[in-house]
Every structure is written in structure tokens, then in C-alpha cells.
Coordinates of C-alpha atoms in Angstrom, one line a residue:
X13 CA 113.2 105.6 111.5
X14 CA 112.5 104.5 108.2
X15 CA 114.5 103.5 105.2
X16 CA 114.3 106.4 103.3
X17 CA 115.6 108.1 106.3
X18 CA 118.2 105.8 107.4
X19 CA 119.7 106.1 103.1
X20 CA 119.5 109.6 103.8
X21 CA 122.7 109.7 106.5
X22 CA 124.8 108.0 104.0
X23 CA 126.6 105.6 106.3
X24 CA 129.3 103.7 104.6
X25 CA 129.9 100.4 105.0
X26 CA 132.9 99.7 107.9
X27 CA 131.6 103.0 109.7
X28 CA 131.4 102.9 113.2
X29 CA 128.2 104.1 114.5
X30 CA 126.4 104.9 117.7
X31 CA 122.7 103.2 117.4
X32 CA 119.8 104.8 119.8
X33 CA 117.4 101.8 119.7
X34 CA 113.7 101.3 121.6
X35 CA 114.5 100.0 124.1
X36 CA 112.1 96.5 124.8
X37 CA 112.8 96.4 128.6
X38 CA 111.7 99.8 129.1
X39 CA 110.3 103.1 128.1
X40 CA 112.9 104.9 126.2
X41 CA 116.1 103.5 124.1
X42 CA 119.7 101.8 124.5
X43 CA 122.6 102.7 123.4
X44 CA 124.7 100.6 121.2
X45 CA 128.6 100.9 119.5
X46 CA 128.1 99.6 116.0
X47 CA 129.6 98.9 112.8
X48 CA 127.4 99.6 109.8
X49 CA 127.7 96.1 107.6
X50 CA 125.4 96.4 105.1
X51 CA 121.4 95.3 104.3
X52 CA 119.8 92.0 104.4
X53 CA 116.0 91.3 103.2
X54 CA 113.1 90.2 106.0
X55 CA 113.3 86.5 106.5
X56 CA 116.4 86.5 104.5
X57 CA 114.1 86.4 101.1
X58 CA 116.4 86.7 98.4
X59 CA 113.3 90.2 97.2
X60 CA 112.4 92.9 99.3
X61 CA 109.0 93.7 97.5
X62 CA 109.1 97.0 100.0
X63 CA 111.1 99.3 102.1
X64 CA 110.2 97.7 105.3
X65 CA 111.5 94.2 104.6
X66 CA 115.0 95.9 103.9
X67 CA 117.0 96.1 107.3
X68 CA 120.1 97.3 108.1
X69 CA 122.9 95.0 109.8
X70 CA 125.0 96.1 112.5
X71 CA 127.7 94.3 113.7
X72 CA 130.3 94.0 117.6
X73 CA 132.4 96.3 118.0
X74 CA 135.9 94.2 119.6
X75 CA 137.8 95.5 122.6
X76 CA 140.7 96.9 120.3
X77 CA 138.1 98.7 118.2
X78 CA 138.0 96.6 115.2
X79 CA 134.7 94.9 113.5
X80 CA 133.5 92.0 114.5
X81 CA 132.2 89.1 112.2
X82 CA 129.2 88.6 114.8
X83 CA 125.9 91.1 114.9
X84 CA 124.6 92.9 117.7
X85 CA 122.0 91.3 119.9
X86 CA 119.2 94.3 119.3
X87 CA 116.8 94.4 117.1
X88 CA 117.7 96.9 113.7
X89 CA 114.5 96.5 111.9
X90 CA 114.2 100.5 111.1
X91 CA 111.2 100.6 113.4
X92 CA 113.1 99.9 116.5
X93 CA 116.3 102.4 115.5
X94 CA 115.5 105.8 117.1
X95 CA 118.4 107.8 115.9
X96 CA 121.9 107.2 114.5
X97 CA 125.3 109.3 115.4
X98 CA 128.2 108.9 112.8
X99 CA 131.4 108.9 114.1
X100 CA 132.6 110.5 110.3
X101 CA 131.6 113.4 108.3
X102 CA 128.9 113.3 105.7
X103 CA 129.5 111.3 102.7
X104 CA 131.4 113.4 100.2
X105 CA 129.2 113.9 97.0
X106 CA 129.7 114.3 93.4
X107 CA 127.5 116.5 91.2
X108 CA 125.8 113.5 90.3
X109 CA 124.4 112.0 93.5
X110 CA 124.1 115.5 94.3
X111 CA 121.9 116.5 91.4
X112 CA 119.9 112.9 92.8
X113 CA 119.7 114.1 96.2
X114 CA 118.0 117.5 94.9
X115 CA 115.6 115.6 92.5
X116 CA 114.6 113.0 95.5
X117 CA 114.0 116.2 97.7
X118 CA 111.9 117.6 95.2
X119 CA 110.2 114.2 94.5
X120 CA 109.1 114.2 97.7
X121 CA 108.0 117.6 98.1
X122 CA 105.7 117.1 95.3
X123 CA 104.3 113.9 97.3
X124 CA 103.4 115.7 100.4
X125 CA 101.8 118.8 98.8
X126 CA 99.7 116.5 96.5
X127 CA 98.7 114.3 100.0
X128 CA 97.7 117.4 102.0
X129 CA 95.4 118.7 98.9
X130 CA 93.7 115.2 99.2
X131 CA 93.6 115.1 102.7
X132 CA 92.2 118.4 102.9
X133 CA 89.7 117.6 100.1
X134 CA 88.8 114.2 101.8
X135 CA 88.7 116.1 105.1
X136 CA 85.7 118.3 103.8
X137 CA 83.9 115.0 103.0
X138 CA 83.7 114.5 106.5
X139 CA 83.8 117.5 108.3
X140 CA 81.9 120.6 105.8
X141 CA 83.4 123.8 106.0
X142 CA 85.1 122.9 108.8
X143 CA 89.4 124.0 109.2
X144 CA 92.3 121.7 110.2
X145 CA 94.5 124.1 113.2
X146 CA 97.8 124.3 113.1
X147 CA 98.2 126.8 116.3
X148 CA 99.1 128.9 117.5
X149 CA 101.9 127.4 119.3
X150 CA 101.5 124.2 117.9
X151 CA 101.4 122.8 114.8
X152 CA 102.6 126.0 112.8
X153 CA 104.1 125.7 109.5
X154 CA 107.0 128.4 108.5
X155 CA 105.4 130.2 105.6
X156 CA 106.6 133.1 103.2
X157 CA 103.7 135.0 101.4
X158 CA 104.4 136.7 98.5
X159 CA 103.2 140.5 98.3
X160 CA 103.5 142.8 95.3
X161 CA 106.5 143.9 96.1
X162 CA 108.2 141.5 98.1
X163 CA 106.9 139.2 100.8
X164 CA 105.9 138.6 104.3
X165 CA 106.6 135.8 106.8
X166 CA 104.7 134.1 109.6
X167 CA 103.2 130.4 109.8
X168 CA 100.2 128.3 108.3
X169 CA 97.5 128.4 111.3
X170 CA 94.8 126.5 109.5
X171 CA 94.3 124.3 106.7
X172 CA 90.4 123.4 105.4
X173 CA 88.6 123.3 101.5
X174 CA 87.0 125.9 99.9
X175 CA 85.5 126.4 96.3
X176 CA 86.8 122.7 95.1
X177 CA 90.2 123.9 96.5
X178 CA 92.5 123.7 99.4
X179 CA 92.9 127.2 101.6
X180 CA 95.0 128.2 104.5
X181 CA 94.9 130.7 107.0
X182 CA 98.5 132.4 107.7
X183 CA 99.3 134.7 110.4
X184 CA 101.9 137.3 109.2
X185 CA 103.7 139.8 110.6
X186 CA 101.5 142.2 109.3
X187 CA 98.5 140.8 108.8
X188 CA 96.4 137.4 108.8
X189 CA 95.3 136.0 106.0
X190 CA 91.8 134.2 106.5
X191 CA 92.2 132.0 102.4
X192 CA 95.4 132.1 101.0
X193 CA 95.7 129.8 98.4
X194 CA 98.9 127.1 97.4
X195 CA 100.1 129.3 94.5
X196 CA 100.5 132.2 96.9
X197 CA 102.8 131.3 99.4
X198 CA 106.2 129.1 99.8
X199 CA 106.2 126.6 102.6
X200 CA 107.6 123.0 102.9
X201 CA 105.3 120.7 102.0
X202 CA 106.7 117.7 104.2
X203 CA 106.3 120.2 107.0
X204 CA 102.7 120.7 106.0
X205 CA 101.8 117.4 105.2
X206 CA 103.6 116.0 108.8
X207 CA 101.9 119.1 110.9
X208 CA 97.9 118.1 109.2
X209 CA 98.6 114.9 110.4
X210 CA 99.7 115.3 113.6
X211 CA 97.0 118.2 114.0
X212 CA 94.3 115.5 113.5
X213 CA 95.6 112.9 115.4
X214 CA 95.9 114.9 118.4
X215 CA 93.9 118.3 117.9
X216 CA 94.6 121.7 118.5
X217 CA 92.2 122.8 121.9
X218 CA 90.5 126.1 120.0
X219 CA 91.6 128.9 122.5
X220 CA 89.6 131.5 120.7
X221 CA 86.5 129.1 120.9
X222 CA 85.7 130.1 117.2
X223 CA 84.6 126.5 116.7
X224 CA 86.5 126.0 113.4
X225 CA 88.1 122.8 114.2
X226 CA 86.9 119.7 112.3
X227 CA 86.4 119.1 115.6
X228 CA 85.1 119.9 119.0
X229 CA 87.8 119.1 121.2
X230 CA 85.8 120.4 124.4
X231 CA 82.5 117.8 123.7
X232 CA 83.8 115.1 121.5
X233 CA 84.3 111.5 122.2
X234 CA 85.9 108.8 120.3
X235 CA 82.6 107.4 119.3
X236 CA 81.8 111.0 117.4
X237 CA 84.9 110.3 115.1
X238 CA 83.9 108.7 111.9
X239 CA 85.9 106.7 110.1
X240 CA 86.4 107.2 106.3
X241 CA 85.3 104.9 103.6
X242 CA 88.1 103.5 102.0
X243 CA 86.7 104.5 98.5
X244 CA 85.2 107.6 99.1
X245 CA 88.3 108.5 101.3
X246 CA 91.3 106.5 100.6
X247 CA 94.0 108.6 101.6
X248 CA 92.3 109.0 104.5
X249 CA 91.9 106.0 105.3
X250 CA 95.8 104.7 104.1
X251 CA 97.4 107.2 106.2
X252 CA 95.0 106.6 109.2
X253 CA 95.1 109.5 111.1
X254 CA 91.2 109.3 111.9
X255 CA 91.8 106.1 113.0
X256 CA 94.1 107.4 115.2
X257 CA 92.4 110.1 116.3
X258 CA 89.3 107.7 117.5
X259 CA 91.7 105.8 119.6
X260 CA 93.7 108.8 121.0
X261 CA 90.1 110.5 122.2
X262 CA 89.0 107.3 123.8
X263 CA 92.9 106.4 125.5
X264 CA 92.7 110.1 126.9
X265 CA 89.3 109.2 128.4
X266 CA 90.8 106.1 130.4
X267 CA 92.0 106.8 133.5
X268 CA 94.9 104.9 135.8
X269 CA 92.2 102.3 137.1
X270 CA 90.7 102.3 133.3
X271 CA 94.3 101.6 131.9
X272 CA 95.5 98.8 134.2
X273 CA 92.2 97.0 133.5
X274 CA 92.0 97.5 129.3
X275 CA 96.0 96.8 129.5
X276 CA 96.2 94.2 132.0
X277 CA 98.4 92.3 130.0
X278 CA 101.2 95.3 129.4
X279 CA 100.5 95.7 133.1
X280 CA 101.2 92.7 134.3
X281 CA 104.6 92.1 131.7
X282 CA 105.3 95.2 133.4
X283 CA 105.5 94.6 136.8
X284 CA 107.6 91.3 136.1
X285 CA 110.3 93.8 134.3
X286 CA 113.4 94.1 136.4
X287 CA 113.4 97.7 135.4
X288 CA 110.2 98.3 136.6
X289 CA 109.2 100.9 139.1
X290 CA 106.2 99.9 140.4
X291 CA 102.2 100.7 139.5
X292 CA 103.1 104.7 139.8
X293 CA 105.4 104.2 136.5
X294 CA 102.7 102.1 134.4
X295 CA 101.1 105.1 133.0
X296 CA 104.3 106.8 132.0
X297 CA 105.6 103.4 130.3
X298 CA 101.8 102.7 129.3
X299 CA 102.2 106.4 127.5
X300 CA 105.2 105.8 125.7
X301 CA 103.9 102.2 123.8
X302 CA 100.8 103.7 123.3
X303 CA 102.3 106.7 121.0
X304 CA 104.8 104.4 119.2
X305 CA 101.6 102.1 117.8
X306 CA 101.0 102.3 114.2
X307 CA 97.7 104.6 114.1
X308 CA 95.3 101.6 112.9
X309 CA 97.2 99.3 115.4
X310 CA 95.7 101.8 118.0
X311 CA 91.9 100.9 116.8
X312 CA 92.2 97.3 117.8
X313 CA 91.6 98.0 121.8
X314 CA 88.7 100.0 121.1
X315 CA 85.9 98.5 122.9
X316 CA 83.8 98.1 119.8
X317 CA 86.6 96.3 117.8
X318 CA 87.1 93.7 120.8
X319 CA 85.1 90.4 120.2

């Protein structure tokens, strides 16, 4: 979770909570009964100077139900909090907050739809002519295209850059459209922008073997992944999906032998877990840390970046 996310549920302070937290024992999360106390700053600075050094502050939950003066035990760095359930209903708004909620929503629409037009124009650096896939059955954005006398719906299959501009392929319940442009379609961008990212982290297997992916899932290795310049690139290279992508190609080429020898130290911390279940349950917990790294966090056990 992040901050922006966690402002989003409106949780009052004094409102009990239920926490979903990763869980550091184990794959998965723990549970936790909560009161929502308010925010402190990373190392108790008296400045946050940005979202991720401000972290929310839980406190016990006594027998009779009341708030307790002490905090929970578990970590609530947003990072480690999976999910949140509110006991109460939503925040009740005024026009106000709610004419700032609709201008933050639109803020951030405009965000993603400019970073998907500079991914997808950085992405051409790299990969010519070459198509982002979004499916089918994957990655496919919701999309409404607008016709001359009303419109048609399907999803976004494919994103690339043509003609010093971004283009999308959308299959439609009529028809597929091979370069339909921003201006003639509605779609959420945050949906976009997450689905392009995802798409090149992990990448759609081409089951039409047109060979329009950026890349060639059937013959690529990690080592065929380049990694963008941070100036010639920069978003690319911020957002780090490549990165990520080079890591992910070269983790899926390991197998359980590979993994318990280039994580031998994971290994062995898990074996020494009570809640471990043996060598058999390594890959699954192995699995689980491996997608919640950071994307350039992944890079750093690649063989080439060890000393």
C-alpha cells in the first residue's frame, strides 16, 4: 500500500481497523485489530521530505474494546500493510473535499496518461516498431471507442509508437482496430499506465506468434534485455520495469537446485523459521519475496551485478 492509497480510505482517527500486514515469518500476511492513531515521520524527523517517510500509527486494542495508549508490535510502514478493513462507513463528505477528491482523481489521470505516452515513446527507443501486449486474457484495458454515431466497447490489446505518436490496437465487439489513437477512445489511464507496466515486467507469451512483442518471449534471455540510459530514457529507467523484466527472465531460468544455491541465505533463514515446511515450500515462499522486491532491488542478484 502506499500513502496516497492509504489517504484514500479516509480512516478517522479513534477508528477501529482490521490491518492485513506481510507477514515476516512467512509467505503471506497477519491479521491485526487496530486503532487508527494518527501519522508520525521516519525516524521521528520533525519533515517528511516524501510520502514514504510518513507512516501511519496503529495502536492495542484492550480486552473491553477500548484504545490502548501502547502501539501494535507489527511493522505499519505502508510497504508492509497489505489491505485495510474499516469497521465504519466511508467518511461522510462535503462538496468541498468532494470537489478535491474529483480534482485529485483527475490529477492523476492526467499523470498516468502523460507516463504511458513516455513510456511508449521511450519504449520505441529500444525496441523499433515493436508493440507492448496487453492480451488477450491478460493485461486488457476496458476501452470505449467512439464511432460516428455512437461507440463501441472492447479492451486495449496493444500499445507501441507510431508517426512521433503513441497507438493502440483495440479489439471491439465489432471490429479490431490495428492504430487507434488517444483522442479516439476513453479508457482509464491508471488502468493503462498499471497494465504497460506489468505487461513489460512479465510479458504477454504471443499466442498468434505474430512476433510483435518488444520481445521474444519464446528465445529471450535476461542478458538480451537492455537497460535504458537514464538520459535518453528516464522514465524508463525511474519506473524500472526493464530492470525488472531482466531479473524476472533470469529468476524464471533458475531452477529449485539454482534457487537454493543463488538464495542460500533466504534458504537457510528459512529452514530455521518455526513456520517452515521444509525444502518443498522454499520455492513457494522463495516466489512470494521475490515478487514483493522493488523492480531495481531485483537487479542486484543478477550474476553480473554481484562482485
Amino acid at each position: 500500500m502506499t500513502l496516497i492509497e492509504f489517504l484514500s480510505l479516509g480512516i478517522k482517527q479513534g477508528q477501529k481497523v482490521t490491518l492485513h500486514l506481510k507477514d515476516s515469518n512467512k509467505a503471506g500476511t497477519v491479521t491485526v485489530r487496530a486503532f487508527f492513531f494518527g501519522f508520525r515521520f521516519e525516524a521521528y524527523s520533525s519533515v517528511a521530505y516524501k510520502p514514504e517517510q510518513i507512516i501511519p500509527v496503529f495502536n492495542k486494542v484492550a480486552k473491553n474494546g477500548k484504545m490502548l495508549r501502547a502501539h501494535i508490535d507489527q511493522s505499519t510502514w505502508p510497504e508492509y500493510i497489505e489491505y485495510i478493513e474499516t469497521d465504519d462507513n466511508a467518511q461522510t463528505l462535503d462538496s468541498d473535499t468532494a470537489c478535491s477528491l474529483l480534482n485529485a482523481t483527475e490529477n492523476l489521470e492526467q499523470a498516468a496518461k502523460r507516463q504511458v505516452r513516455d513510456i511508449l515513446k521511450e519504449m520505441n527507443t529500444l525496441f523499433p516498431g515493436k508493440r507492448i501486449l496487453l492480451g488477450p486474457d491478460t493485461y486488457e484495458v476496458d476501452v470505449d471507442y467512439y464511432l460516428k454515431y455512437g461507440s463501441d466497447s472492447g479492451y486495449v490489446d496493444s500499445a507501441g509508437w507510431d508517426d512521433d505518436a503513441p497507438v493502440y490496437g483495440l479489439s471491439l465487439s465489432c471490429e479490431h482496430v490495428d492504430r487507434a489513437t488517444a483522442g479516439s477512445f476513453r479508457v482509464q489511464w491508471q488502468d493503462m499506465l498499471h497494465s504497460v507496466l506489468q505487461a513489460i515486467e512479465y510479458p504477454v507469451i504471443d499466442v498468434y506468434d505474430k512476433k510483435e512483442n518488444f520481445v521474444d518471449t519464446d528465445t529471450a534471455t535476461w542478458k538480451d534485455i537492455p537497460l535504458p540510459d537514464p538520459k535518453a530514457c528516464p522514465v524508463l529507467d525511474a519506473c524500472g520495469c526493464l530492470h525488472a523484466l531482466r531479473a524476472n527472465l533470469w529468476f524464471e531460468s533458475l531452477d529449485v537446485e539454482d534457487k537454493k544455491r543463488e538464495f542460500d541465505n533466504i534458504y537457510r533463514q528459512y529452514l530455521n523459521k518455526p513456520a517452515g515446511s521444509g525444502p518443498d515450500g522454499f520455492v513457494a515462499y522463495l516466489d512470494s519475496f521475490w515478487c514483493n522486491l522493488k523492480p531495481k532491488a531485483k537487479t542486484l542478484f543478477l550474476p553480473d551485478k554481484k562482485s
